[in-house]
Coordinates of N, CA and C in Angstrom, one line a residue:
X15 N -11.2 91.0 81.2 CA -10.7 91.0 79.7 C -11.5 90.1 78.8
X16 N -11.0 88.8 79.3 CA -11.5 87.5 78.6 C -12.9 87.4 78.3
X17 N -13.7 87.9 79.2 CA -15.1 87.7 78.9 C -15.6 88.8 78.1
X18 N -15.0 90.2 78.4 CA -15.5 91.0 77.8 C -15.5 91.2 76.2
X19 N -14.3 90.8 75.9 CA -13.8 90.9 74.4 C -13.8 89.3 73.7
X20 N -14.5 88.7 74.6 CA -14.8 87.3 74.1 C -13.4 86.7 73.6
X21 N -12.6 86.3 74.5 CA -11.1 85.7 74.0 C -11.1 84.7 74.7
X22 N -10.0 83.8 74.2 CA -9.7 82.6 74.7 C -8.5 82.2 75.2
X23 N -8.2 81.6 76.2 CA -6.7 81.3 76.5 C -6.4 79.9 76.0
X24 N -5.2 80.1 75.0 CA -5.1 79.0 74.2 C -3.9 78.1 74.9
X25 N -3.2 78.6 75.9 CA -2.2 78.0 76.6 C -2.5 77.2 77.6
X26 N -2.6 75.8 77.3 CA -3.3 74.8 78.3 C -2.3 73.7 79.1
X27 N -1.0 74.2 79.0 CA 0.0 73.1 79.5 C 0.8 74.3 80.6
X28 N 1.3 73.8 81.8 CA 1.7 74.7 82.5 C 3.1 75.3 82.1
X29 N 3.4 76.2 82.4 CA 4.6 77.2 81.9 C 5.4 77.4 82.7
X30 N 5.2 77.2 84.1 CA 6.0 77.5 85.4 C 5.6 76.5 86.6
X31 N 6.7 75.3 86.3 CA 6.1 74.3 87.3 C 4.8 73.8 87.0
X32 N 4.1 73.6 87.8 CA 2.7 73.2 87.6 C 1.8 74.2 87.3
X33 N 2.0 75.3 87.1 CA 1.0 76.5 87.0 C 1.1 77.1 85.6
X34 N -0.1 77.5 85.0 CA -0.1 78.4 83.7 C -0.2 79.8 84.0
X35 N 1.0 80.3 84.2 CA 1.2 81.9 84.5 C 1.3 82.6 83.3
X36 N 1.8 81.8 82.1 CA 1.9 82.6 80.9 C 0.8 82.5 80.1
X37 N 0.0 83.4 79.5 CA -1.0 83.1 79.0 C -1.2 83.7 77.3
X38 N -1.7 83.4 76.3 CA -2.1 84.0 75.3 C -3.6 84.0 75.1
X39 N -4.0 85.3 74.7 CA -5.5 85.5 74.4 C -5.8 85.9 73.4
X40 N -6.8 85.2 72.6 CA -7.1 85.9 71.2 C -8.6 85.1 71.2
X41 N -9.3 86.2 70.0 CA -10.3 85.9 69.5 C -10.3 85.0 68.3
X42 N -9.2 84.5 67.7 CA -9.0 83.9 66.6 C -8.5 82.5 67.0
X43 N -8.7 81.9 67.9 CA -8.2 80.7 68.5 C -8.3 79.3 67.4
X44 N -9.2 79.5 66.6 CA -9.4 78.4 65.7 C -8.2 78.3 64.6
X45 N -7.7 79.7 64.3 CA -6.4 79.7 63.4 C -5.3 79.6 63.9
X46 N -5.2 79.0 65.0 CA -3.9 78.7 65.9 C -3.7 77.5 66.0
X47 N -2.4 77.0 65.7 CA -2.0 75.6 66.2 C -2.0 75.7 67.7
X48 N -1.7 74.4 68.4 CA -1.7 74.3 69.8 C -0.2 75.0 69.9
X49 N -0.3 75.6 71.0 CA 1.2 76.4 71.3 C 2.2 75.3 71.8
X50 N 3.5 75.4 71.5 CA 4.4 74.6 71.9 C 5.2 75.1 73.3
X51 N 5.3 74.2 74.0 CA 6.2 74.6 75.2 C 7.6 74.5 75.0
X52 N 8.4 75.4 75.0 CA 9.7 74.9 75.0 C 10.5 75.4 76.2
X53 N 12.1 75.0 76.2 CA 12.8 75.3 77.6 C 12.7 76.8 77.7
X54 N 12.8 77.2 79.3 CA 13.1 78.5 79.6 C 14.3 79.2 78.8
X55 N 14.1 80.5 78.7 CA 15.3 81.2 77.8 C 16.2 81.7 79.1
X56 N 17.6 81.2 79.1 CA 18.7 81.6 80.2 C 18.4 80.8 81.4
X57 N 18.3 81.6 82.4 CA 18.1 80.9 83.8 C 16.6 81.3 84.3
X58 N 15.8 81.7 83.3 CA 14.3 82.0 83.6 C 13.7 80.5 84.0
X59 N 12.6 80.8 85.2 CA 11.8 79.8 85.6 C 10.5 79.5 84.7
X60 N 10.4 80.4 83.8 CA 9.4 80.4 83.0 C 9.4 79.6 81.5
X61 N 8.9 78.4 81.1 CA 9.1 78.0 79.9 C 8.9 79.1 78.7
X62 N 9.3 79.0 77.5 CA 9.1 79.7 76.5 C 7.7 79.1 75.5
X63 N 6.8 80.1 75.1 CA 5.5 79.2 74.4 C 5.8 79.9 72.9
X64 N 5.6 79.2 72.2 CA 5.6 79.5 70.7 C 4.2 79.1 70.2
X65 N 3.7 80.3 69.9 CA 2.3 80.1 69.0 C 2.3 80.6 67.4
X66 N 1.9 79.5 66.8 CA 2.0 79.8 65.4 C 0.6 79.3 64.9
X67 N 0.4 80.4 63.5 CA -0.9 80.2 62.8 C -0.9 78.7 62.1
X68 N -2.1 78.1 61.8 CA -2.4 77.1 61.1 C -1.8 77.3 59.5
X69 N -2.3 78.3 59.0 CA -1.7 78.8 57.7 C -0.8 79.7 57.5
X70 N 0.2 79.4 57.2 CA 1.3 80.4 57.2 C 1.9 80.5 55.9
X71 N 2.4 81.8 55.2 CA 3.1 81.8 54.2 C 4.5 81.3 54.0
X72 N 5.0 80.7 53.2 CA 6.1 80.0 52.8 C 7.4 80.8 53.4
X73 N 8.1 80.3 54.0 CA 9.3 81.0 54.5 C 10.5 81.4 53.5
X74 N 10.6 82.4 52.7 CA 11.7 82.6 51.7 C 13.0 82.7 52.2
X75 N 13.2 82.6 53.4 CA 14.7 82.7 53.7 C 15.3 81.2 53.8
X76 N 16.2 80.9 52.9 CA 16.8 79.8 53.1 C 18.3 79.5 53.6
X77 N 18.8 78.6 54.0 CA 20.0 78.6 54.6 C 21.0 78.6 53.7
X78 N 21.9 79.4 53.9 CA 23.1 79.5 53.0 C 24.1 78.6 53.4
X79 N 25.1 78.2 52.7 CA 26.4 77.3 52.7 C 27.4 78.0 52.9
X80 N 28.3 77.8 53.8 CA 29.6 78.7 54.0 C 30.6 77.6 54.2
X81 N 31.9 78.0 53.6 CA 33.0 77.2 54.0 C 33.9 77.7 54.6
X82 N 34.7 77.1 55.6 CA 35.6 77.8 56.4 C 36.4 76.7 57.0
X83 N 37.8 77.0 57.4 CA 38.9 76.3 58.0 C 38.8 76.3 59.4
X84 N 39.2 75.2 59.9 CA 39.3 74.9 61.2 C 40.9 75.6 61.7
X85 N 40.6 76.5 62.2 CA 41.5 77.0 63.0 C 41.9 77.2 64.5
X86 N 41.6 76.1 65.0 CA 41.4 76.0 66.5 C 43.1 76.1 66.8
X87 N 43.5 76.2 68.0 CA 44.7 76.4 68.6 C 45.6 75.0 68.2
X88 N 44.8 73.7 68.3 CA 45.9 72.5 68.0 C 46.3 72.5 66.7
X89 N 45.3 73.2 65.6 CA 45.4 73.1 64.3 C 46.4 74.0 64.1
X90 N 46.6 75.4 64.6 CA 47.8 76.1 64.3 C 49.1 75.8 64.9
X91 N 49.1 74.9 65.8 CA 50.5 74.5 66.4 C 50.8 73.3 65.5
X92 N 49.8 72.7 64.8 CA 50.4 71.6 64.0 C 50.9 72.2 62.4
X93 N 50.3 73.3 62.0 CA 50.9 74.0 61.1 C 52.1 74.7 61.3
X94 N 52.3 75.2 62.5 CA 53.6 75.7 62.9 C 54.8 74.4 62.9
X95 N 54.4 73.3 63.4 CA 55.3 72.3 63.5 C 55.7 71.8 62.1
X96 N 54.8 71.9 61.1 CA 54.9 71.3 59.6 C 56.0 72.5 58.7
X97 N 55.6 73.7 59.3 CA 56.5 74.7 58.5 C 58.0 74.8 59.0
X98 N 58.0 74.4 60.2 CA 59.4 74.3 61.1 C 60.1 73.3 60.6
X99 N 59.4 71.8 59.9 CA 60.1 70.9 59.9 C 60.8 71.0 58.2
X100 N 60.1 71.9 57.7 CA 60.8 72.2 56.2 C 62.2 72.6 56.4
X101 N 62.9 72.1 55.4 CA 64.4 72.7 55.2 C 64.6 73.6 54.1
X102 N 64.3 75.2 54.5 CA 64.0 76.1 53.7 C 65.2 76.6 52.9
X103 N 66.4 76.3 53.7 CA 67.6 76.9 53.2 C 68.1 75.9 51.9
X104 N 67.3 74.5 52.1 CA 67.8 73.7 50.8 C 66.8 73.9 49.6
X105 N 65.7 74.4 49.9 CA 64.6 74.7 49.0 C 64.9 76.1 48.3
X106 N 65.2 77.2 49.1 CA 65.3 78.4 48.4 C 66.7 78.6 47.3
X107 N 67.8 77.9 47.3 CA 68.6 78.0 46.5 C 68.5 77.2 45.2
X108 N 67.4 76.3 45.1 CA 67.2 75.5 44.1 C 66.8 76.2 42.6
X109 N 66.5 77.5 42.9 CA 66.4 78.3 41.6 C 66.2 79.6 42.0
X110 N 66.7 80.4 40.9 CA 66.7 82.0 40.8 C 65.3 82.6 40.6
X111 N 64.6 82.1 40.0 CA 63.3 82.5 39.2 C 62.4 82.9 40.7
X112 N 62.0 84.2 40.5 CA 61.3 84.6 41.6 C 59.8 84.0 41.6
X113 N 59.2 83.9 40.2 CA 58.1 83.5 40.4 C 58.0 81.8 40.6
X114 N 59.0 80.9 40.2 CA 59.1 79.6 40.9 C 59.3 79.5 42.2
X115 N 60.1 80.4 42.7 CA 60.1 80.4 44.3 C 58.8 80.8 45.1
X116 N 58.1 81.7 44.4 CA 56.7 82.1 45.0 C 55.7 80.9 44.6
X117 N 55.7 80.5 43.6 CA 54.6 79.1 43.5 C 55.5 78.0 44.4
X118 N 56.3 77.7 44.6 CA 57.2 76.7 45.4 C 56.6 77.0 46.8
X119 N 56.6 78.4 47.1 CA 56.3 78.6 48.7 C 55.1 78.4 48.9
X120 N 54.0 78.8 47.8 CA 52.5 79.0 48.1 C 52.3 77.1 48.0
X121 N 52.7 76.6 47.1 CA 52.6 75.2 47.3 C 52.9 74.4 48.5
X122 N 53.9 74.8 49.1 CA 54.2 74.1 50.4 C 53.3 74.6 51.6
X123 N 53.0 75.8 51.4 CA 52.1 76.1 52.5 C 50.6 75.7 52.5
X124 N 50.2 75.9 51.1 CA 48.7 75.4 50.9 C 48.7 73.8 51.4
X125 N 49.9 73.1 51.2 CA 49.6 71.6 51.4 C 49.4 71.4 52.7
X126 N 50.2 72.2 53.3 CA 50.1 72.1 54.9 C 48.6 72.6 55.6
X127 N 48.3 73.7 54.9 CA 47.1 74.1 55.4 C 45.9 73.2 55.0
X128 N 45.8 72.7 53.8 CA 44.7 71.9 53.3 C 44.7 70.5 53.9
X129 N 45.9 70.0 54.3 CA 45.8 68.9 55.2 C 45.7 68.9 56.9
X130 N 45.9 70.1 57.4 CA 45.8 70.4 58.8 C 44.9 71.2 59.2
X131 N 44.3 71.9 58.3 CA 43.2 72.7 58.2 C 42.1 72.9 57.0
X132 N 41.6 71.6 57.0 CA 40.9 71.6 55.8 C 39.7 72.3 55.8
X133 N 39.2 72.7 54.6 CA 37.8 73.5 54.5 C 36.7 72.5 55.0
X134 N 35.7 73.1 55.6 CA 34.6 72.4 56.1 C 33.6 73.2 55.8
X135 N 32.3 72.6 55.3 CA 31.0 72.9 54.8 C 30.2 73.0 56.0
X136 N 29.7 74.2 56.1 CA 28.6 74.4 57.2 C 27.2 75.1 56.5
X137 N 26.0 74.9 57.1 CA 24.7 75.6 56.8 C 24.8 76.9 57.6
X138 N 24.4 77.9 57.2 CA 24.2 79.0 58.1 C 22.7 79.9 57.9
X139 N 21.9 79.9 58.8 CA 20.8 80.6 58.6 C 21.1 82.0 58.5
X140 N 20.4 82.9 57.6 CA 20.7 84.3 57.3 C 20.2 85.0 58.7
X141 N 19.3 84.6 59.8 CA 18.7 85.1 60.9 C 19.8 84.9 61.9
X142 N 20.3 83.9 61.9 CA 21.2 83.7 63.0 C 22.5 84.8 63.5
X143 N 22.6 85.2 64.8 CA 23.5 86.0 64.8 C 24.9 85.6 64.5
X144 N 25.7 86.5 64.3 CA 27.2 86.2 63.9 C 27.8 85.4 64.7
X145 N 27.5 85.6 65.9 CA 28.4 85.1 67.0 C 28.2 83.4 66.9
X146 N 27.1 82.8 66.6 CA 26.6 81.6 66.6 C 27.5 80.7 66.0
X147 N 27.6 79.6 66.6 CA 28.5 78.5 66.1 C 27.8 77.2 66.0
X148 N 28.3 76.2 65.1 CA 27.7 75.3 65.1 C 27.7 74.2 66.2
X149 N 28.5 74.4 67.0 CA 28.8 73.5 68.4 C 27.4 74.2 69.1
X150 N 27.4 75.7 69.2 CA 26.5 76.2 70.2 C 24.9 75.7 69.9
X151 N 24.8 75.6 68.6 CA 23.6 75.1 68.1 C 23.2 73.7 68.5
X152 N 24.3 72.8 68.4 CA 24.2 71.5 68.7 C 23.7 71.4 70.1
X153 N 24.2 72.1 70.9 CA 24.0 72.2 72.5 C 22.7 72.5 72.6
X154 N 22.1 73.4 71.8 CA 20.8 73.9 71.8 C 19.7 72.8 71.5
X155 N 20.1 72.1 70.6 CA 19.3 70.9 70.0 C 19.2 69.8 71.2
X156 N 20.4 69.5 71.7 CA 20.4 68.7 72.7 C 19.6 68.9 74.1
X157 N 19.7 70.2 74.3 CA 19.2 70.8 75.5 C 17.4 70.7 75.3
X158 N 17.0 70.9 73.9 CA 15.7 70.7 73.7 C 15.2 69.2 73.6
X159 N 16.0 68.2 73.2 CA 15.7 67.2 73.3 C 15.6 66.7 74.8
X160 N 16.5 66.9 75.9 CA 16.3 66.6 77.1 C 15.1 67.2 77.9
X161 N 14.7 68.3 77.3 CA 13.6 69.2 78.0 C 12.2 68.5 77.5
X162 N 12.3 67.8 76.2 CA 11.1 67.0 75.7 C 10.9 65.7 76.3
X163 N 12.3 65.1 76.6 CA 12.2 64.0 77.1 C 12.2 63.7 78.6
X164 N 12.8 64.3 79.3 CA 13.0 64.2 80.8 C 12.3 65.2 81.7
X165 N 12.0 66.5 81.2 CA 11.4 67.4 81.8 C 12.2 68.4 82.2
X166 N 11.6 69.8 82.7 CA 12.6 70.6 83.2 C 13.2 70.5 84.3
X167 N 12.5 69.6 85.3 CA 13.1 69.5 86.4 C 14.4 68.5 86.5
X168 N 14.5 67.9 85.4 CA 15.6 66.7 85.4 C 17.1 67.4 85.2
X169 N 17.8 66.3 85.9 CA 19.4 66.8 85.8 C 20.0 67.0 84.5
X170 N 19.6 66.1 83.6 CA 19.9 66.2 82.3 C 19.8 67.4 81.7
X171 N 18.6 68.0 81.8 CA 18.1 69.2 81.2 C 18.9 70.3 82.0
X172 N 19.0 70.2 83.0 CA 19.5 71.3 84.0 C 21.2 71.5 83.3
X173 N 21.9 70.3 83.3 CA 23.3 70.3 83.2 C 23.3 70.9 81.6
X174 N 22.7 70.5 80.6 CA 22.5 71.0 79.1 C 22.2 72.5 79.3
X175 N 21.0 73.0 79.9 CA 20.7 74.4 80.2 C 21.9 75.3 80.6
X176 N 22.9 74.8 81.5 CA 23.7 75.6 82.1 C 24.9 75.4 80.8
X177 N 25.0 74.6 80.3 CA 26.2 74.3 79.0 C 26.0 75.3 78.0
X178 N 24.5 75.5 77.6 CA 24.3 76.2 76.7 C 24.4 77.9 77.2
X179 N 24.0 78.0 78.3 CA 24.7 79.5 79.0 C 25.8 80.0 78.8
X180 N 26.6 78.8 79.3 CA 28.2 79.1 79.3 C 28.6 79.2 78.1
X181 N 28.2 78.4 76.9 CA 28.9 78.5 75.7 C 28.4 80.1 74.8
X182 N 27.1 80.3 75.3 CA 26.7 81.4 74.7 C 27.6 82.6 75.0
X183 N 27.9 82.6 76.5 CA 28.9 83.6 76.8 C 30.3 83.7 76.4
X184 N 30.6 82.4 76.1 CA 32.1 82.0 75.4 C 32.1 82.5 73.8
X185 N 30.8 82.2 73.3 CA 30.8 82.5 71.8 C 30.9 84.0 71.6
X186 N 30.0 84.8 72.6 CA 30.0 86.2 72.5 C 31.4 86.8 72.6
X187 N 31.7 86.5 73.7 CA 33.2 86.8 74.1 C 34.2 86.7 72.7
X188 N 34.4 85.7 72.3 CA 35.1 85.3 71.4 C 35.0 86.2 70.2
X189 N 33.8 86.3 69.9 CA 33.4 87.2 68.6 C 33.8 88.5 68.8
X190 N 33.6 89.1 69.8 CA 34.0 90.4 70.5 C 35.5 90.6 70.2
X191 N 36.3 89.6 70.7 CA 37.8 89.7 70.6 C 38.2 89.6 69.4
X192 N 37.5 88.8 68.5 CA 38.1 88.5 67.1 C 37.7 89.7 66.0
X193 N 36.5 89.9 66.2 CA 35.7 90.9 65.2 C 35.3 92.3 65.5
X194 N 35.3 92.4 66.5 CA 34.7 93.8 67.2 C 35.7 94.5 68.0
X195 N 36.4 94.1 68.7 CA 37.5 94.8 69.7 C 38.0 96.0 68.9
X196 N 38.9 95.6 68.0 CA 39.8 96.7 66.8 C 38.8 97.7 66.3
X197 N 37.7 97.3 66.2 CA 36.9 98.8 65.5 C 36.6 99.6 66.4
X198 N 36.8 99.5 67.8 CA 37.1 100.7 68.6 C 37.7 101.7 68.4
X199 N 38.8 101.5 67.7 CA 39.8 102.2 67.5 C 39.9 102.8 66.0
X200 N 39.3 102.1 65.1 CA 39.3 102.3 63.7 C 37.7 102.8 63.0
X201 N 36.7 102.0 63.8 CA 35.5 102.7 63.2 C 34.4 102.5 64.6
X202 N 34.4 103.7 65.2 CA 33.7 103.7 66.6 C 32.2 103.6 66.1
X203 N 31.4 103.9 65.0 CA 30.3 103.8 64.7 C 30.0 102.2 64.5
X204 N 30.8 101.5 63.5 CA 30.5 99.9 63.5 C 30.7 99.4 64.8
X205 N 31.7 99.8 65.8 CA 31.9 99.1 67.1 C 30.6 99.3 67.7
X206 N 30.3 100.5 67.8 CA 29.0 100.8 68.8 C 27.8 99.7 68.1
X207 N 27.6 99.8 67.0 CA 26.7 98.8 66.4 C 26.7 97.5 66.6
X208 N 27.9 97.0 66.6 CA 28.4 95.4 67.1 C 28.0 95.2 68.3
X209 N 28.3 96.3 69.2 CA 28.3 96.0 70.5 C 26.7 95.9 71.1
X210 N 25.6 96.9 70.4 CA 24.3 96.9 70.7 C 23.8 95.3 69.9
X211 N 24.4 94.9 69.1 CA 23.9 93.5 68.6 C 24.2 92.5 69.6
X212 N 25.5 92.5 70.0 CA 25.9 91.4 71.0 C 25.0 91.5 72.2
X213 N 24.7 92.7 72.7 CA 23.8 92.9 73.7 C 22.4 92.6 73.6
X214 N 22.2 92.6 72.7 CA 20.4 92.4 72.3 C 19.8 93.7 72.2
X215 N 20.6 94.6 72.0 CA 19.5 96.2 72.0 C 19.4 96.2 70.5
X216 N 20.0 95.4 69.5 CA 19.7 95.7 68.0 C 19.2 94.4 67.4
X217 N 18.4 94.3 66.6 CA 18.0 93.0 65.8 C 19.0 92.7 65.1
X218 N 19.1 91.3 64.8 CA 20.2 90.7 64.1 C 19.9 90.7 62.3
X219 N 18.6 91.3 62.3 CA 17.6 91.3 61.1 C 16.9 92.3 60.9
X220 N 17.5 93.5 60.0 CA 16.7 94.5 59.9 C 15.5 94.7 58.8
X221 N 14.4 94.9 59.0 CA 13.1 94.8 58.2 C 12.5 96.0 58.0
X222 N 11.9 96.1 56.9 CA 10.9 97.4 56.7 C 9.3 96.6 57.2
X223 N 8.8 97.7 58.4 CA 7.5 96.7 58.8 C 6.4 97.2 57.6
X224 N 6.6 98.0 56.6 CA 5.9 98.3 55.3 C 5.7 97.3 54.6
X225 N 6.7 96.3 54.7 CA 6.7 94.9 53.8 C 5.6 94.0 54.3
X226 N 5.4 94.1 55.6 CA 4.4 93.0 56.1 C 3.1 93.7 56.5
X227 N 2.6 94.9 56.0 CA 1.4 95.4 56.2 C 0.6 95.5 54.8
X228 N -0.6 94.8 54.8 CA -1.4 94.8 53.7 C -2.6 95.7 53.9
X229 N -2.2 97.1 53.2 CA -3.0 98.3 53.1 C -3.1 98.7 51.7
X230 N -4.3 98.8 51.2 CA -4.1 99.2 49.9 C -3.7 100.7 49.5
X231 N -2.7 100.7 48.5 CA -2.0 102.1 48.2 C -1.3 102.5 49.3
X232 N -0.5 101.4 50.1 CA 0.4 101.9 51.1 C 1.4 102.6 50.8
X233 N 2.2 102.7 49.5 CA 3.3 103.3 49.4 C 3.0 105.0 49.2
X234 N 1.6 105.2 49.1 CA 1.1 106.9 48.8 C 0.8 107.4 50.1
X235 N 0.9 106.6 51.2 CA 0.4 107.0 52.4 C 1.7 107.8 53.3
X236 N 1.1 108.8 53.7 CA 2.6 109.3 54.7 C 2.7 108.8 55.9
X237 N 3.6 109.1 56.7 CA 3.6 108.2 57.9 C 2.5 108.4 59.1
X238 N 1.8 109.7 58.9 CA 0.9 109.9 59.8 C -0.3 109.1 59.5
X239 N -0.6 109.2 57.9 CA -1.8 108.6 57.6 C -1.8 106.9 57.6
X240 N -0.7 106.5 57.8 CA -0.3 105.0 57.7 C -0.6 104.9 59.2
X241 N 0.0 105.3 60.3 CA -0.4 105.2 61.7 C -1.8 105.5 62.0
X242 N -2.6 106.0 61.4 CA -4.1 106.2 61.4 C -4.9 105.0 61.0
X243 N -4.4 104.8 59.8 CA -4.7 103.2 59.4 C -4.8 102.0 60.1
X244 N -3.4 102.0 60.9 CA -3.2 100.9 61.6 C -4.1 101.0 63.0
X245 N -4.1 102.3 63.5 CA -5.0 102.6 64.7 C -6.5 102.2 64.3
X246 N -7.0 102.3 63.2 CA -8.6 102.0 62.8 C -8.5 100.4 62.6
X247 N -7.4 99.8 62.4 CA -7.4 98.6 62.3 C -7.7 97.7 63.7
X248 N -7.0 98.3 64.6 CA -7.0 97.7 65.9 C -8.4 97.9 66.8
X249 N -8.8 99.5 66.3 CA -10.2 100.0 66.9 C -11.5 99.2 66.3
X250 N -11.0 98.8 65.1 CA -12.4 98.2 64.3 C -13.2 97.1 65.2
X251 N -12.4 96.0 65.7 CA -13.3 94.9 66.5 C -14.2 95.4 67.5
X252 N -13.6 96.7 68.0 CA -14.2 97.1 69.5 C -15.5 97.7 68.8
X253 N -15.7 98.3 67.8 CA -17.0 99.2 67.3 C -18.1 98.2 66.9

């Protein structure tokens, strides 16, 4: 195949121990950057390969900023102790006005929440799966550094790889318990949609393939005509 179609193998670094078992063949090698060799996915013994074009369209996806409170178990316990320490019988009789009582109650609760569960700002990539946390992403970064610095056979990389795999399972499990489990009784369609997304059966980002196809008068073509156009584009180099 390589010689018949005048293709070039652009992966020049071992992908499985000392062997190049994963290859990328192309007849447009001059348009591609040198492939990046990244850590294996999960427990695979094959490294991940990233091949990128030299000229790329600007990524229009921007990271969004989200604000959320730290609601870990220790913070919840601290808030409970704070609310239990307040002398409510002393506060409630101080006024008979419902609005004043409501405002007083809200101020007391919000004071404790803002101190014990402060709002934190974090960046969220729109294409990230909903169960991904900042801690999980930080572990991935540490794993990547260990892979690049010490190699795939180092104890440092193997330890971080195992941490990432464990944390991924924990994140998915927590997300299912908090956001998905109750849907099974209330909205079975959304429940199944989330289950497929968690298991990798569905993409976390939906897109119409027509948006990335450059064909004249694309919107006027039927599905069959579009399929024929794509087929012609693949067959053109062979003619």
